[in-house]
C-alpha atoms as a PDB file:
ATOM      1  CA  GLY A   1     -27.815 -53.382 142.259  1.00  0.00           C
ATOM      2  CA  LEU A   2     -24.972 -50.994 141.213  1.00  0.00           C
ATOM      3  CA  PHE A   3     -24.518 -49.202 144.608  1.00  0.00           C
ATOM      4  CA  LYS A   4     -24.761 -52.147 147.115  1.00  0.00           C
ATOM      5  CA  THR A   5     -21.886 -52.669 149.529  1.00  0.00           C
ATOM      6  CA  ASP A   6     -19.387 -55.412 148.959  1.00  0.00           C
ATOM      7  CA  LYS A   7     -20.003 -58.855 150.587  1.00  0.00           C
ATOM      8  CA  VAL A   8     -17.410 -61.443 151.523  1.00  0.00           C
ATOM      9  CA  VAL A   9     -18.274 -64.852 150.052  1.00  0.00           C
ATOM     10  CA  GLY A  10     -15.194 -66.614 151.232  1.00  0.00           C
ATOM     11  CA  THR A  11     -11.564 -66.313 151.523  1.00  0.00           C
ATOM     12  CA  ALA A  12      -8.505 -68.065 149.732  1.00  0.00           C
ATOM     13  CA  GLN A  13      -4.854 -68.253 150.413  1.00  0.00           C
ATOM     14  CA  LEU A  14      -1.930 -68.535 147.988  1.00  0.00           C
ATOM     15  CA  LYS A  15       1.509 -69.236 148.886  1.00  0.00           C
ATOM     16  CA  LEU A  16       4.025 -66.880 147.053  1.00  0.00           C
ATOM     17  CA  GLU A  17       7.120 -68.664 147.805  1.00  0.00           C
ATOM     18  CA  ALA A  18       7.260 -70.063 144.305  1.00  0.00           C
ATOM     19  CA  LEU A  19       7.719 -66.431 143.109  1.00  0.00           C
ATOM     20  CA  GLU A  20      11.298 -66.441 144.610  1.00  0.00           C
ATOM     21  CA  ASN A  21      12.499 -68.601 141.621  1.00  0.00           C
ATOM     22  CA  GLN A  22       9.677 -68.248 139.044  1.00  0.00           C
ATOM     23  CA  CYS A  23       8.326 -65.318 137.219  1.00  0.00           C
ATOM     24  CA  GLU A  24       4.908 -66.793 136.985  1.00  0.00           C
ATOM     25  CA  ILE A  25       2.573 -69.100 138.950  1.00  0.00           C
ATOM     26  CA  ARG A  26      -1.007 -70.396 138.348  1.00  0.00           C
ATOM     27  CA  GLU A  27      -3.120 -72.223 140.991  1.00  0.00           C
ATOM     28  CA  ILE A  28      -6.686 -73.134 141.518  1.00  0.00           C
ATOM     29  CA  ILE A  29      -7.528 -72.655 145.192  1.00  0.00           C
ATOM     30  CA  ASP A  30     -10.464 -73.754 147.246  1.00  0.00           C
ATOM     31  CA  VAL A  31     -12.653 -70.984 148.623  1.00  0.00           C
ATOM     32  CA  LEU A  32     -13.205 -71.257 152.195  1.00  0.00           C
ATOM     33  CA  ASP A  33     -15.757 -69.831 154.673  1.00  0.00           C
ATOM     34  CA  GLY A  34     -13.597 -69.800 157.970  1.00  0.00           C
ATOM     35  CA  ARG A  35     -12.077 -73.233 157.796  1.00  0.00           C
ATOM     36  CA  LYS A  36     -14.959 -74.896 156.191  1.00  0.00           C
ATOM     37  CA  ALA A  37     -14.759 -75.513 152.130  1.00  0.00           C
ATOM     38  CA  THR A  38     -17.600 -73.681 150.346  1.00  0.00           C
ATOM     39  CA  GLY A  39     -17.260 -75.852 147.183  1.00  0.00           C
ATOM     40  CA  GLY A  40     -16.049 -72.985 145.201  1.00  0.00           C
ATOM     41  CA  LYS A  41     -12.771 -72.588 143.397  1.00  0.00           C
ATOM     42  CA  LEU A  42     -10.729 -69.628 142.462  1.00  0.00           C
ATOM     43  CA  GLU A  43      -8.145 -69.509 139.708  1.00  0.00           C
ATOM     44  CA  VAL A  44      -5.266 -67.377 140.326  1.00  0.00           C
ATOM     45  CA  ARG A  45      -2.314 -66.364 138.082  1.00  0.00           C
ATOM     46  CA  VAL A  46       0.401 -64.005 139.390  1.00  0.00           C
ATOM     47  CA  ARG A  47       3.131 -62.703 137.153  1.00  0.00           C
ATOM     48  CA  ILE A  48       6.124 -60.523 138.018  1.00  0.00           C
ATOM     49  CA  ARG A  49       8.952 -59.220 135.746  1.00  0.00           C
ATOM     50  CA  GLU A  50      11.669 -61.308 137.462  1.00  0.00           C
ATOM     51  CA  PRO A  51      11.820 -63.692 140.347  1.00  0.00           C
ATOM     52  CA  LEU A  52      12.291 -62.232 143.889  1.00  0.00           C
ATOM     53  CA  ALA A  53      15.413 -64.230 144.483  1.00  0.00           C
ATOM     54  CA  GLY A  54      17.100 -63.370 141.149  1.00  0.00           C
ATOM     55  CA  VAL A  55      17.121 -64.391 137.550  1.00  0.00           C
ATOM     56  CA  GLN A  56      14.964 -67.302 136.437  1.00  0.00           C
ATOM     57  CA  LEU A  57      17.049 -69.986 134.519  1.00  0.00           C
ATOM     58  CA  GLN A  58      15.268 -72.420 132.364  1.00  0.00           C
ATOM     59  CA  PRO A  59      17.542 -75.188 130.931  1.00  0.00           C
ATOM     60  CA  VAL A  60      16.985 -75.515 127.157  1.00  0.00           C
ATOM     61  CA  THR A  61      18.058 -78.496 125.119  1.00  0.00           C
ATOM     62  CA  GLU A  62      18.316 -78.215 121.415  1.00  0.00           C
ATOM     63  CA  LYS A  63      19.526 -80.385 118.619  1.00  0.00           C
ATOM     64  CA  TRP A  64      22.069 -79.124 116.223  1.00  0.00           C
ATOM     65  CA  LEU A  65      23.052 -80.219 112.722  1.00  0.00           C
ATOM     66  CA  VAL A  66      26.364 -78.829 111.842  1.00  0.00           C
ATOM     67  CA  ILE A  67      27.200 -79.002 108.078  1.00  0.00           C
ATOM     68  CA  ASP A  68      30.874 -78.372 107.203  1.00  0.00           C
ATOM     69  CA  PRO A  69      31.524 -76.869 103.815  1.00  0.00           C
ATOM     70  CA  LEU A  70      32.904 -79.334 101.256  1.00  0.00           C
ATOM     71  CA  THR A  71      36.528 -78.842 100.570  1.00  0.00           C
ATOM     72  CA  PRO A  72      37.205 -78.844  96.834  1.00  0.00           C
ATOM     73  CA  SER A  73      39.634 -81.628  95.510  1.00  0.00           C
ATOM     74  CA  PRO A  74      42.802 -80.594  94.008  1.00  0.00           C
ATOM     75  CA  GLU A  75      41.600 -81.801  90.532  1.00  0.00           C
ATOM     76  CA  LYS A  76      38.509 -79.535  90.561  1.00  0.00           C
ATOM     77  CA  ASP A  77      40.694 -76.469  91.356  1.00  0.00           C
ATOM     78  CA  ARG A  78      42.919 -77.300  88.437  1.00  0.00           C
ATOM     79  CA  GLU A  79      39.706 -77.595  86.211  1.00  0.00           C
ATOM     80  CA  ARG A  80      38.505 -74.237  87.462  1.00  0.00           C
ATOM     81  CA  GLU A  81      41.967 -72.530  86.667  1.00  0.00           C
ATOM     82  CA  LYS A  82      42.023 -74.019  83.221  1.00  0.00           C
ATOM     83  CA  TYR A  83      38.345 -72.859  82.563  1.00  0.00           C
ATOM     84  CA  ARG A  84      39.165 -69.355  83.899  1.00  0.00           C
ATOM     85  CA  GLU A  85      42.301 -69.181  81.619  1.00  0.00           C
ATOM     86  CA  LYS A  86      40.198 -70.085  78.616  1.00  0.00           C
ATOM     87  CA  GLU A  87      37.761 -67.344  79.367  1.00  0.00           C
ATOM     88  CA  ARG A  88      40.564 -64.641  79.383  1.00  0.00           C
END
């Protein structure tokens, strides 16, 4: 019913040391009755804004394609100048 008291079905323990270097951890933990496994599992996700020991750094490798602008040849520069003079 709605107003029944809470009942403990088991316990689970999660080590939080990973939060020293990471902002988020996700684990599936066995639910225990004392020291005996109950067969149940509990999925736990913990998120914090920043790691407890400082900033979380993630190495990122990106491939870059650098395209240099073409340098016009002196011949084309002369042709452009002639074309501009004709327009005037």
